[in-house]
Tab-separated table of C-alpha atoms and ligand atoms in Angstrom:
chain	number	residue	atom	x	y	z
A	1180	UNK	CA	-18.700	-15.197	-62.932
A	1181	UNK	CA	-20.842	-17.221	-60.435
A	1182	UNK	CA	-22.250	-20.593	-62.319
A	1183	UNK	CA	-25.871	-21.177	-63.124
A	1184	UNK	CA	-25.474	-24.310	-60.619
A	1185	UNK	CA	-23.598	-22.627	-58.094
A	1186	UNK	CA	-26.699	-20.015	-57.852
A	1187	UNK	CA	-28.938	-22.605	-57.779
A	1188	UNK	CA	-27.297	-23.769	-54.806
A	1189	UNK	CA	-26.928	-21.181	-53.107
A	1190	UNK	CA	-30.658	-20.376	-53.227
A	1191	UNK	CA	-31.707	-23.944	-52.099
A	1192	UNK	CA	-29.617	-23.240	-49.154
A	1193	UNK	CA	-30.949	-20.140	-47.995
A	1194	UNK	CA	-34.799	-21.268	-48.720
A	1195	UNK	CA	-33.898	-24.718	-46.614
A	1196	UNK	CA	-31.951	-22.603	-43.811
A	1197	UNK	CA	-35.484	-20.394	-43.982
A	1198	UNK	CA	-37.282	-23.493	-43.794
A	1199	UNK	CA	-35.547	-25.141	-41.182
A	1200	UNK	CA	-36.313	-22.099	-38.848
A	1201	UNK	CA	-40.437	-21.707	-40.187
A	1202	UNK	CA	-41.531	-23.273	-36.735
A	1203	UNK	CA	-45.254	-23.507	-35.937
A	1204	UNK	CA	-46.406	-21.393	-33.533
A	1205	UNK	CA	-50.300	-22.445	-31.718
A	1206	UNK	CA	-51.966	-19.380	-29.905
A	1207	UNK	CA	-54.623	-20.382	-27.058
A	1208	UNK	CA	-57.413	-17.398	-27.385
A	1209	UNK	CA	-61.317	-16.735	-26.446
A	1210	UNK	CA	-61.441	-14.669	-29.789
A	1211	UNK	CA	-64.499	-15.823	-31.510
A	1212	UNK	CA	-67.010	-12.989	-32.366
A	1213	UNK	CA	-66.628	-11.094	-35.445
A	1214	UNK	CA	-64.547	-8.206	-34.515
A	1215	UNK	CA	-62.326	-10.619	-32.145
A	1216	UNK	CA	-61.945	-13.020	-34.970
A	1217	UNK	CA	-60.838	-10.493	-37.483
A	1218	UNK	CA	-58.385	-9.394	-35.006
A	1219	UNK	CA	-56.972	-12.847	-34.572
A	1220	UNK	CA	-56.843	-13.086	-37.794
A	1221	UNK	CA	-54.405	-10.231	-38.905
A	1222	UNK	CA	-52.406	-11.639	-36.309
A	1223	UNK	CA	-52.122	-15.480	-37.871
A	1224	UNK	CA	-51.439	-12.944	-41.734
A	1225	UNK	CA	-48.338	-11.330	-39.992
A	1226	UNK	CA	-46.700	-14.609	-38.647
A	1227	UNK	CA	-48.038	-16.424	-42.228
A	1228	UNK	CA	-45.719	-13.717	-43.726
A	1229	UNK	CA	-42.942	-14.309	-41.962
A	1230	UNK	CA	-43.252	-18.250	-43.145
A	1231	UNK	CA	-44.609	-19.705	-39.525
A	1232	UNK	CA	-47.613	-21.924	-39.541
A	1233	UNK	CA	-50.309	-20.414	-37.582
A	1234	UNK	CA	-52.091	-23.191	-35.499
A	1235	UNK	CA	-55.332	-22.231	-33.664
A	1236	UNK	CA	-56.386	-23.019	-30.752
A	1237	UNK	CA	-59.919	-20.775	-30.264
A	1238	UNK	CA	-62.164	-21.566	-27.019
A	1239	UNK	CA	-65.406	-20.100	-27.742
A	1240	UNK	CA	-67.004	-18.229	-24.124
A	1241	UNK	CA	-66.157	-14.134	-23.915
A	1242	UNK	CA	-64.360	-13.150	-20.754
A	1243	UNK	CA	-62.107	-16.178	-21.485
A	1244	UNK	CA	-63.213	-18.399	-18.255
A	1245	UNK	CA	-63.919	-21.480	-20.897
A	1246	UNK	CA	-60.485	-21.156	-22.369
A	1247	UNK	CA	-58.661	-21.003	-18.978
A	1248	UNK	CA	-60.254	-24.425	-18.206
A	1249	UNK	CA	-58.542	-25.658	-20.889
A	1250	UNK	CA	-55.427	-24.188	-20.999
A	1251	UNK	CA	-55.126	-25.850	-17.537
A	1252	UNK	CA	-55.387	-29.147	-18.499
A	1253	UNK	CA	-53.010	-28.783	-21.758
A	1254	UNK	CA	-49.976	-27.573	-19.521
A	1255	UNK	CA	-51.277	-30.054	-16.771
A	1256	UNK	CA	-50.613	-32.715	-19.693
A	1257	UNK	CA	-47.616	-31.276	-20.489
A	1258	UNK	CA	-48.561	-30.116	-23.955
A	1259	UNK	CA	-48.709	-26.392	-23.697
A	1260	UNK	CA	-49.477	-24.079	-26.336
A	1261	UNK	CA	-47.208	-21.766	-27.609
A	1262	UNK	CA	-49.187	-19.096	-26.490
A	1263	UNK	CA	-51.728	-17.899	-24.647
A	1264	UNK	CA	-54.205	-15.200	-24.227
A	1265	UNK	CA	-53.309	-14.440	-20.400
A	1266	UNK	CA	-54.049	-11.446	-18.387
A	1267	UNK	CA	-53.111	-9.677	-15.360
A	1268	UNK	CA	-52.132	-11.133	-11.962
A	1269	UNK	CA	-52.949	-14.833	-13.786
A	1270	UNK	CA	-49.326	-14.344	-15.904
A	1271	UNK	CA	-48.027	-14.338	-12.085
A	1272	UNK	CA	-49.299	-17.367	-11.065
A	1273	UNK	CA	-48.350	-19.147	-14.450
A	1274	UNK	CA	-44.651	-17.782	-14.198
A	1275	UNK	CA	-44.519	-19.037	-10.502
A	1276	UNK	CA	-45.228	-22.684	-11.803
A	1277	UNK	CA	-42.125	-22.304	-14.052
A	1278	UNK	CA	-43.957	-22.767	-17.194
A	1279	UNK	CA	-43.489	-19.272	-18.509
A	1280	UNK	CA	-40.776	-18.747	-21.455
A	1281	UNK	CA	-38.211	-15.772	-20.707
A	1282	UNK	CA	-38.699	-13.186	-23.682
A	1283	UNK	CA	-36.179	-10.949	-22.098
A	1284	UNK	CA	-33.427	-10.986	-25.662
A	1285	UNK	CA	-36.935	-10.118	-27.681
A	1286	UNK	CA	-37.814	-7.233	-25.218
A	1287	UNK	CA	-34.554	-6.067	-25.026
A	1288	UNK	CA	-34.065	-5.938	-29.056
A	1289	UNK	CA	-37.274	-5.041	-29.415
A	1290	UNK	CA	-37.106	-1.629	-27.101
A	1291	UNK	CA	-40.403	-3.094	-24.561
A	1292	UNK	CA	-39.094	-1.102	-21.390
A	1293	UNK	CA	-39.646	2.305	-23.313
A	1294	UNK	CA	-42.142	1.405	-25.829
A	1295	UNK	CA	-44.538	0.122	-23.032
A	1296	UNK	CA	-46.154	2.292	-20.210
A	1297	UNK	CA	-44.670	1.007	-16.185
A	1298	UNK	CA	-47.395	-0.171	-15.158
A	1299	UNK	CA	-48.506	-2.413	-17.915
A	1300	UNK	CA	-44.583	-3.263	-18.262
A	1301	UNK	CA	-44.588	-4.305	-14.860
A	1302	UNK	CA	-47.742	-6.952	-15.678
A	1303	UNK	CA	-45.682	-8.665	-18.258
A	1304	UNK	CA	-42.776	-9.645	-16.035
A	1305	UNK	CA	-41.949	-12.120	-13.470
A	1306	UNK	CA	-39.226	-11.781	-11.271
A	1307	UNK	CA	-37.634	-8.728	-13.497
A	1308	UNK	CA	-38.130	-11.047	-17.176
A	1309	UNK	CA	-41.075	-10.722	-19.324
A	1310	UNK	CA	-42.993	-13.815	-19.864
A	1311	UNK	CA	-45.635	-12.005	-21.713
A	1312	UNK	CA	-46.270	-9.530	-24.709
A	1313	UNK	CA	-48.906	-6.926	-24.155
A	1314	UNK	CA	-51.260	-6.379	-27.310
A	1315	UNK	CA	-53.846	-3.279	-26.119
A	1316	UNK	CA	-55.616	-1.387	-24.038
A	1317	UNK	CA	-59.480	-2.017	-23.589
A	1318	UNK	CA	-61.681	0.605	-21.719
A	1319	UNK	CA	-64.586	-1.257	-19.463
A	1320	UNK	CA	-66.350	1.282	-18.425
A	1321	UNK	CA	-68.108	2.420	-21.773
A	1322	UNK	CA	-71.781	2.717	-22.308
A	1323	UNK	CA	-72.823	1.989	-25.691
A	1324	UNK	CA	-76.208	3.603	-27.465
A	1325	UNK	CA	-78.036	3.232	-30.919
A	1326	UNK	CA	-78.349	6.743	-32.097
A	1327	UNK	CA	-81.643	6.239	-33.885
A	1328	UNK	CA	-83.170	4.597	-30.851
A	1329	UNK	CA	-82.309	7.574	-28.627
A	1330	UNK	CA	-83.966	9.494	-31.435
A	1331	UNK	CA	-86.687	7.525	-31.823
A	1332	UNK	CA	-87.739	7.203	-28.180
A	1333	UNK	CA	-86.723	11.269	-27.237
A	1334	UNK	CA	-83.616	10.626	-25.184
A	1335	UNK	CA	-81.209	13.717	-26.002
A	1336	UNK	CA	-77.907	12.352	-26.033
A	1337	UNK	CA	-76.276	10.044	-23.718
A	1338	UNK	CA	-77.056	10.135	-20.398
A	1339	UNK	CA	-74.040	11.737	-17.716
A	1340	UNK	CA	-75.636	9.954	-14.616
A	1341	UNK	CA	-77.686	7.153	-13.251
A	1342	UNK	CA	-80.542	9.877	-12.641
A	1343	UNK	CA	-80.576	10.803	-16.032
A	1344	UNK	CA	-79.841	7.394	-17.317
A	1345	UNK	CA	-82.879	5.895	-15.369
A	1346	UNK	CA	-85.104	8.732	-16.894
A	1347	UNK	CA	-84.063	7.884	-20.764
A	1348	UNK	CA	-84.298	3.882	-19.983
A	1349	UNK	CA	-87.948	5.041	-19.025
A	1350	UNK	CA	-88.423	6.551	-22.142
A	1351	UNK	CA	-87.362	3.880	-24.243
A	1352	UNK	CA	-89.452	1.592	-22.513
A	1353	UNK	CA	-92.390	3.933	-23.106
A	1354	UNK	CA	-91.196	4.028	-26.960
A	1355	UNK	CA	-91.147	-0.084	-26.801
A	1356	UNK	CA	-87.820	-1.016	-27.249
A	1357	UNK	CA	-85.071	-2.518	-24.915
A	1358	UNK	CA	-83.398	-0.076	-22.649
A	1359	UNK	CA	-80.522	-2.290	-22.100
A	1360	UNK	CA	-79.255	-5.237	-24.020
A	1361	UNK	CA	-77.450	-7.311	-21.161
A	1362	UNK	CA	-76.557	-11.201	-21.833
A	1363	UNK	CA	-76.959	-12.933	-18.593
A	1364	UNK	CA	-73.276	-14.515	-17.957
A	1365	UNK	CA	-71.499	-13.730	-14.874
A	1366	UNK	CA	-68.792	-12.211	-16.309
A	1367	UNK	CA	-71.294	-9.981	-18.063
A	1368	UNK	CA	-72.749	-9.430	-14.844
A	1369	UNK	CA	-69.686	-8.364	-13.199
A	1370	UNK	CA	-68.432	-6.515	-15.882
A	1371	UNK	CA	-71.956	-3.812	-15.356
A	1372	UNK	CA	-71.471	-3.966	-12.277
A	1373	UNK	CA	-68.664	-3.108	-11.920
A	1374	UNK	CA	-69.159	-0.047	-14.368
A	1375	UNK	CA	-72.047	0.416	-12.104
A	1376	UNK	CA	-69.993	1.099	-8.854
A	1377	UNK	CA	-67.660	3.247	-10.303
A	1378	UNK	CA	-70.237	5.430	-11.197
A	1379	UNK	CA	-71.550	5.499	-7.881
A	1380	UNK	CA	-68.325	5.708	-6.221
A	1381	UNK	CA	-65.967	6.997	-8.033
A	1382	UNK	CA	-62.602	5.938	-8.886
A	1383	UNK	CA	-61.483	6.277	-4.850
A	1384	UNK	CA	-64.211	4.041	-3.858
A	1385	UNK	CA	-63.564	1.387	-6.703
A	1386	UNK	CA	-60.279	1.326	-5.550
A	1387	UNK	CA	-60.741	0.627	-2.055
A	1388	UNK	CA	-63.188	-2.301	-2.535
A	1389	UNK	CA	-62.130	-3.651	-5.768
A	1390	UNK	CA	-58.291	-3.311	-5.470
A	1391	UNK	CA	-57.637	-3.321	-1.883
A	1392	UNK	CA	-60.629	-5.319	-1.464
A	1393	UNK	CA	-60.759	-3.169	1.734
A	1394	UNK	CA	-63.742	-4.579	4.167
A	1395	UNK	CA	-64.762	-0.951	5.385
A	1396	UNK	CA	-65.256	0.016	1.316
A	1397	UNK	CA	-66.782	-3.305	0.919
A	1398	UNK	CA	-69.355	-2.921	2.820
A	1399	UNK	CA	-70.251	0.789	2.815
A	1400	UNK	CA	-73.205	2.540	1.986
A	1401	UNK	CA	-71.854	3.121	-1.144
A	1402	UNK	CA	-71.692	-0.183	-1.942
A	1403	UNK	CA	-75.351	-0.743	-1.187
A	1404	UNK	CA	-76.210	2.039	-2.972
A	1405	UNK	CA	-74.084	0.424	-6.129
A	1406	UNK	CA	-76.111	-2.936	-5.876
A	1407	UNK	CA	-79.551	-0.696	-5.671
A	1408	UNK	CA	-78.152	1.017	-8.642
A	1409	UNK	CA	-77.349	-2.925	-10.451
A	1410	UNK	CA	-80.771	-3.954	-9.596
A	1411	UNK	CA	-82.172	-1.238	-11.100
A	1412	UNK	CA	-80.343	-1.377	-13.988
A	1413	UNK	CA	-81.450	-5.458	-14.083
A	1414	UNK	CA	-85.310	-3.932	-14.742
A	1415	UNK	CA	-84.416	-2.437	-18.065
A	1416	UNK	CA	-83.080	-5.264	-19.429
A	1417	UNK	CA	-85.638	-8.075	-21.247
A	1418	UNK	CA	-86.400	-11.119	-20.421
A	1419	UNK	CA	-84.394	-13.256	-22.853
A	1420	UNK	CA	-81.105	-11.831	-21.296
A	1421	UNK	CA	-80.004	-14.968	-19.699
A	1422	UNK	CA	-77.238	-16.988	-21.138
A	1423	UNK	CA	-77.070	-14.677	-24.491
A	1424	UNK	CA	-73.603	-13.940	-25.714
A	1425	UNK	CA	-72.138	-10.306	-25.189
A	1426	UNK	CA	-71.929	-10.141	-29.238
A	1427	UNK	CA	-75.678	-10.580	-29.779
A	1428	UNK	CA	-76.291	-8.332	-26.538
A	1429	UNK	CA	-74.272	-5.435	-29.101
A	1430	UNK	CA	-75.799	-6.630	-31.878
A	1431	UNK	CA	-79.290	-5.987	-30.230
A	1432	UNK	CA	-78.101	-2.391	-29.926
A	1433	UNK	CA	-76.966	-2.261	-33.667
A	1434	UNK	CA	-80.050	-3.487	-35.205
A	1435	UNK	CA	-82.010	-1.059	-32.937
A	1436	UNK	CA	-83.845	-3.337	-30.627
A	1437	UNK	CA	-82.089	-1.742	-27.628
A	1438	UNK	CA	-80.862	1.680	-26.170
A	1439	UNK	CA	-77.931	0.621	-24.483
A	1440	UNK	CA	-75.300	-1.805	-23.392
A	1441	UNK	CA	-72.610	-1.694	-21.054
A	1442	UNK	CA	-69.911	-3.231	-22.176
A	1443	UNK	CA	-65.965	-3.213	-23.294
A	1444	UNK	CA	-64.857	-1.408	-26.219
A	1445	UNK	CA	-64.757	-4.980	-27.794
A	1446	UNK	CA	-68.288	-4.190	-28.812
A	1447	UNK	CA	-67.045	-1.345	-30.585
A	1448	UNK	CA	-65.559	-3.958	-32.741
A	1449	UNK	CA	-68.980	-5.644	-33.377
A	1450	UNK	CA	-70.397	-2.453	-34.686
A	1451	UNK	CA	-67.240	-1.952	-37.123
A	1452	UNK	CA	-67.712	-5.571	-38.181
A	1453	UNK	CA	-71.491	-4.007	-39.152
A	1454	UNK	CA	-69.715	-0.904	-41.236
A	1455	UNK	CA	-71.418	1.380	-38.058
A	1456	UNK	CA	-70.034	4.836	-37.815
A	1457	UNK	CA	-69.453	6.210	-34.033
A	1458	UNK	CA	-71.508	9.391	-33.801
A	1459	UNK	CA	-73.856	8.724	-36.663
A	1460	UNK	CA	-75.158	5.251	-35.824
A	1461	UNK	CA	-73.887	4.822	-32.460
A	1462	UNK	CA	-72.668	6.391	-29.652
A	1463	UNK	CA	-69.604	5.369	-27.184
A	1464	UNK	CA	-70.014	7.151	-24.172
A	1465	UNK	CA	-67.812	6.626	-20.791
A	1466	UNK	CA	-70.792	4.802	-18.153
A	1467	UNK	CA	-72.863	7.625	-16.165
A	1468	UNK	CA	-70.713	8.953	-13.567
A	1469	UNK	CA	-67.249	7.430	-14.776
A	1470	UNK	CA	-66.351	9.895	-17.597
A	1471	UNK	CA	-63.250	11.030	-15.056
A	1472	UNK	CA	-62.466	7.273	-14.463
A	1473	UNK	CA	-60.807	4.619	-17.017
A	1474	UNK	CA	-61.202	0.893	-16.114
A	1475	UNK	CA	-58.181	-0.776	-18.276
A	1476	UNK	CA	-57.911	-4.604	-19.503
A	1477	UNK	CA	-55.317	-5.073	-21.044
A	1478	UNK	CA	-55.068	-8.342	-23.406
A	1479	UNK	CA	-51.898	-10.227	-23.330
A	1480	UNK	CA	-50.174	-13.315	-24.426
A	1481	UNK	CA	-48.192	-15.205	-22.071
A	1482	UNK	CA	-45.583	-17.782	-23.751
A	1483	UNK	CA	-45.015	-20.952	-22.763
A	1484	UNK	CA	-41.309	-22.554	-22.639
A	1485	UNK	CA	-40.868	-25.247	-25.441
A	1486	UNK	CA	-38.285	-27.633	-26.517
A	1487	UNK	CA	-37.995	-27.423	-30.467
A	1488	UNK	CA	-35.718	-24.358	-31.928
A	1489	UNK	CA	-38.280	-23.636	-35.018
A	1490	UNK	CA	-41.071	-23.244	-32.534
A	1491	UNK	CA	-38.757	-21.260	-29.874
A	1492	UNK	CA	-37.817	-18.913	-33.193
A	1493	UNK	CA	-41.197	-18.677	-34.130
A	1494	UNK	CA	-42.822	-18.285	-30.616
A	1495	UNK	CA	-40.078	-14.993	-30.511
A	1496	UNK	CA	-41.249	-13.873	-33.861
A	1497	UNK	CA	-44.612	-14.050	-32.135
A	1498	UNK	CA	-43.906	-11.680	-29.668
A	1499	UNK	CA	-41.777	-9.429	-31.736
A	1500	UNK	CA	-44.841	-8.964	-34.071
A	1501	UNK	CA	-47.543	-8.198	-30.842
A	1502	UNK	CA	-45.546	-5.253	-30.453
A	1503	UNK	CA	-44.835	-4.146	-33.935
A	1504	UNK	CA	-46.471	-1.010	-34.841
A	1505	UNK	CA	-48.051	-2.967	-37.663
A	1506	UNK	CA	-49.916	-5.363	-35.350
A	1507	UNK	CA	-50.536	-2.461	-32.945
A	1508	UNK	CA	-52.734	-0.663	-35.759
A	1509	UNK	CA	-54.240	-3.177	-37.767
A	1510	UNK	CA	-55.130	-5.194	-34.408
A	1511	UNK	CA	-56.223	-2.207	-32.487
A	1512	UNK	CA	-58.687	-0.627	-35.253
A	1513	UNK	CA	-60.549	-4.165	-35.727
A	1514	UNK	CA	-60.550	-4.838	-32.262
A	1515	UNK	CA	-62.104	-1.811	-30.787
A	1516	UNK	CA	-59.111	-1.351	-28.492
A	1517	UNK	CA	-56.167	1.110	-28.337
A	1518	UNK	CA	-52.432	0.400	-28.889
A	1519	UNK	CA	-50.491	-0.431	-25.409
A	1520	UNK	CA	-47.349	0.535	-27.327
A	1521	UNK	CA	-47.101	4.161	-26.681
A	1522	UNK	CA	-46.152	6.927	-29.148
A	1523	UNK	CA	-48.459	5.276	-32.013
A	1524	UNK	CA	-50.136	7.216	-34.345
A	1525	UNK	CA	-53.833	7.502	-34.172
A	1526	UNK	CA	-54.606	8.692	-37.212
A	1527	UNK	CA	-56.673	6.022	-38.368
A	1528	UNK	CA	-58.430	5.611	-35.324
A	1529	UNK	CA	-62.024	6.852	-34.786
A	1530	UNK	CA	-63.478	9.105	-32.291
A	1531	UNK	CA	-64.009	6.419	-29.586
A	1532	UNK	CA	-60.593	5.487	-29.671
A	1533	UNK	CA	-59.070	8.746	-29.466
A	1534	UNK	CA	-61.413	9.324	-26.455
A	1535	UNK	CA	-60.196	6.378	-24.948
A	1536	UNK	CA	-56.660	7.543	-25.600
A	1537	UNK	CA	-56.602	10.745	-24.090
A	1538	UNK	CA	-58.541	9.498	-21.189
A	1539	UNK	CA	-56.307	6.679	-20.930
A	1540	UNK	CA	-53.301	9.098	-20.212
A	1541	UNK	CA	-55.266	11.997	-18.359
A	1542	UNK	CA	-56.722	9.544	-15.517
A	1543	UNK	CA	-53.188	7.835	-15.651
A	1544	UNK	CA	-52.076	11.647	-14.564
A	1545	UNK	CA	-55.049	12.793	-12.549
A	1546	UNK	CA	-55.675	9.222	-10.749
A	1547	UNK	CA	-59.160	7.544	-12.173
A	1548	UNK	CA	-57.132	4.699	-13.849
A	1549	UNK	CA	-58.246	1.301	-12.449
A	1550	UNK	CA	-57.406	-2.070	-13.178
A	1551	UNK	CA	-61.002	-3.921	-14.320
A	1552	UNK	CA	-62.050	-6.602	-11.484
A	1553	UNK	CA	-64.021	-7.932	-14.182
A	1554	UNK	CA	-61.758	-9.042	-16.692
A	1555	UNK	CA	-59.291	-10.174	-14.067
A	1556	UNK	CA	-56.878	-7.164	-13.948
A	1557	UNK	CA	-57.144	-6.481	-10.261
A	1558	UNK	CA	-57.003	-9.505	-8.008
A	1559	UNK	CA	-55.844	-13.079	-8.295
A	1560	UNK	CA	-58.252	-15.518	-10.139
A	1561	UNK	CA	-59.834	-17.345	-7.263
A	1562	UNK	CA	-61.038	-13.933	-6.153
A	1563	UNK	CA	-62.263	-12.210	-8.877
A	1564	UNK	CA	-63.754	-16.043	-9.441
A	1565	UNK	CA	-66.023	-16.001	-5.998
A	1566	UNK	CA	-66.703	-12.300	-6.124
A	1567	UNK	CA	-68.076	-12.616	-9.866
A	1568	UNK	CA	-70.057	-15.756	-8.582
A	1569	UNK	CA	-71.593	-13.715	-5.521
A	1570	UNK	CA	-72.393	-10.293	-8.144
A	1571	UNK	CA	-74.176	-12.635	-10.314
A	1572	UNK	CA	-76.031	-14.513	-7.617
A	1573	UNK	CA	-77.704	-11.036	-6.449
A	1574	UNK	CA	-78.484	-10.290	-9.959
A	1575	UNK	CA	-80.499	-13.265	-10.734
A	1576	UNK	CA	-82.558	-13.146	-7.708
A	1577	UNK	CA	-84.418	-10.427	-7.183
A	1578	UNK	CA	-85.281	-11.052	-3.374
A	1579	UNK	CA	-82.147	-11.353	-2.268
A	1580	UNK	CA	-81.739	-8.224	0.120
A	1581	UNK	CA	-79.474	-5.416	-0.505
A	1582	UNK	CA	-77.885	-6.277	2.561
A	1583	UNK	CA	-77.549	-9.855	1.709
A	1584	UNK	CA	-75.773	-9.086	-1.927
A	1585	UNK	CA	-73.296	-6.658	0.033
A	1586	UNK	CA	-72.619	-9.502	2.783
A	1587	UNK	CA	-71.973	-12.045	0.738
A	1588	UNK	CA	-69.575	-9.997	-2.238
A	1589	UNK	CA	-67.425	-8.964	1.185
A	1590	UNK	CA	-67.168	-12.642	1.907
A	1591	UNK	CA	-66.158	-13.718	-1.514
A	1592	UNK	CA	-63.615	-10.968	-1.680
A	1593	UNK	CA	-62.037	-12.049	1.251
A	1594	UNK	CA	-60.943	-15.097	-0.664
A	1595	UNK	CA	-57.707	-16.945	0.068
B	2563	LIG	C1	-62.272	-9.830	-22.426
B	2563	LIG	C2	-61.087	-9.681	-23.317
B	2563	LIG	C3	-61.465	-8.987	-24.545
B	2563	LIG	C4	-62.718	-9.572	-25.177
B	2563	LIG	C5	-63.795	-9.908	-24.151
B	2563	LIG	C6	-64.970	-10.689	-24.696
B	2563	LIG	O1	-61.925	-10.453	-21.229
B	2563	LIG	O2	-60.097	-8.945	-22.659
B	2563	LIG	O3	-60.386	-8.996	-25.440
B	2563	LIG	O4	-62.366	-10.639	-25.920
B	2563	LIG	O5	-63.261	-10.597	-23.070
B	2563	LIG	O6	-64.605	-11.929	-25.183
């Protein structure tokens, strides 16, 4: 029969040999508002339960731009987190400095090539080895509208197209609210515009000039008639709009100051945060004219290589977890996103999300999925960078001419 002492040791060893691999594991994100943070947070729970220390390392600004600036200098210093909230052709650039960790024996164990659709697959990996673990799919192009307001101010239902979205933002004027709650931030900017063009375009057109950054599509007349569109859009908006946050933009909405906001389904988070039911309180409806058409930004942590074993282990068990199915849910439904890891159950999911997850695969079929300029899915950094710069400059002066805005987006676009 084993001894009372010998058990004893025995246990010490395996709690010490547990210890010795509990490794700390710091995550760079931009997730502050109330849906993002209760995202992050079941995120630091799962790695807490697996006996890591969660260290974080939030930079307040939505669309990230704040936190990018000081990633930079951290890895220029040499002191990298172990992970960051990276996105699209950025996790390039960052694996061609040869900072990037290889998660290839976690993605193999783990099943990533099959759980994970191509083209976001594709994203993740440098040279052939993933660097980065996806976490979900956001929709851009969503138009979000306070149910009672609508009511209030006779607007049947959510408008299908600029024309009839012009004609409601009238009425809601008339009725003394907000049409649109916009926060004036360039991303925030680029992110309706963007919306904006697609709806005037369509998916063909976005493609051209926001993909290909194609000089002909650039400067078409559809592209004048997208900044016409913006402008007008700019009118319904108040007067307070500049600098606000995004959050209190969608809060606006959910207090029923404003009609409308254009905006991620990261606001969708903000109005679960306020216990708001989709289709009672609120409405999620795809932007006029882009109900055929999916803008995707997909969130992502990119790992950076480090030197101590605990932190390597945890920094694995990191990425393991992002694409748990565990994670995938409990992020996803506080987060106002969908699950990139395919095959999950939706059953807990809402109506938005399940729109966004059918849409998600039928434009992935039938064409209208698009990588968001915006939220730097489309082009390198430095481009999205001088073409968000340009978008905003046209929205925040109103005499700039249409021909002027289009002139000087081309010339951003064409970047080096
Ligand atoms: C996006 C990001 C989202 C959300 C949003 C606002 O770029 O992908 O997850 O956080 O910014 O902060």
């Amino acid at each position: 029969m084993i001894k009372l002492t010998q058990l004893a040791t025995a246990v010490a060893m395996v709690v010490a040999a547990n210890a010795a691999m509990a490794g700390e594991v710091e995550v760079l994100h931009w997730w502050t508002a109330g849906g993002e943070a209760k995202s992050a947070a079941e995120l630091k729970k799962i790695m807490q339960s697996k006996g890591h220390t969660w260290k974080d390392f939030a930079v307040a600004g939505g669309g990230g731009d704040n936190a990018m600036t000081v990633l930079k200098s951290r890895v220029v210093a040499g002191n990298p987190p172990a992970a960051a909230q990276i996105k699209g052709p950025a996790i390039q650039e960052w694996a061609s400095e040869g900072v990037l960790a290889n998660l290839d024996s976690v993605a193999k164990a783990e099943k990533w090539d099959s759980l994970l659709p191509k083209v976001v697959a594709d994203v993740m990996k440098y040279k052939g080895n993933y660097v980065a673990a996806p976490v979900n799919v956001h929709r851009v192009n969503w138009m979000w509208a306070n149910a009672a307001v609508l009511k209030k101010a006779g607007v049947a239902g959510a408008p299908k197209t600029w024309d009839e979205f012009f004609a409601a933002a009238e009425k809601v004027k008339k009725a003394g609210l907000i049409p649109v709650a916009h926060g004036g931030q360039n991303w925030q900017d680029f992110t309706t515009f963007e919306s904006v063009a697609l709806g005037v375009g369509g998916a063909g057109f976005y493609n051209d000039a926001f993909v290909k950054l194609d000089k002909k599509a650039l400067t078409s007349a559809t592209m004048s008639k997208a900044l016409e569109t913006f402008r007008k859009v700019k009118s319904y908006t108040d007067a307070a709009a500049p600098g606000r946050d995004w959050n209190l933009a969608t809060a606006m909405v959910i207090q029923e100051k404003a009609a409308f906001q254009f905006m991620g389904d990261w606001a969708k988070g903000e109005f679960t945060a306020a216990n708001k039911v989709p289709g009672k309180d609120y409405i999620c409806a795809a932007a006029p004219g882009t109900a055929n058409a999916f803008t995707f930004n997909v969130d992502s942590f990119a790992m950076f290589k480090l030197k101590d074993a605990a932190a390597q282990k945890a920094q694995a068990d990191l990425a393991a977890a992002i694409m748990g199915t565990e994670f995938q849910e409990v992020f996803n439904l506080n987060k106002g996103s969908i699950p990139v890891r395919l095959n999950m159950d939706m059953a807990k999911f809402d109506d938005c999300a399940k729109l966004s997850s059918k849409d998600f695969v039928a434009t992935s079929k039938a064409g209208g999925l698009v990588p968001s300029i915006a939220h730097e899915m489309a082009v390198p950094p430095a481009v999205s960078g001088a073409m968000k710069d340009a978008v905003s400059q046209f929205w925040n002066n109103d005499k700039m001419s249409v021909a002027d805005g289009v002139k000087s987006i081309a010339k951003a676009a064409a970047t080096k």
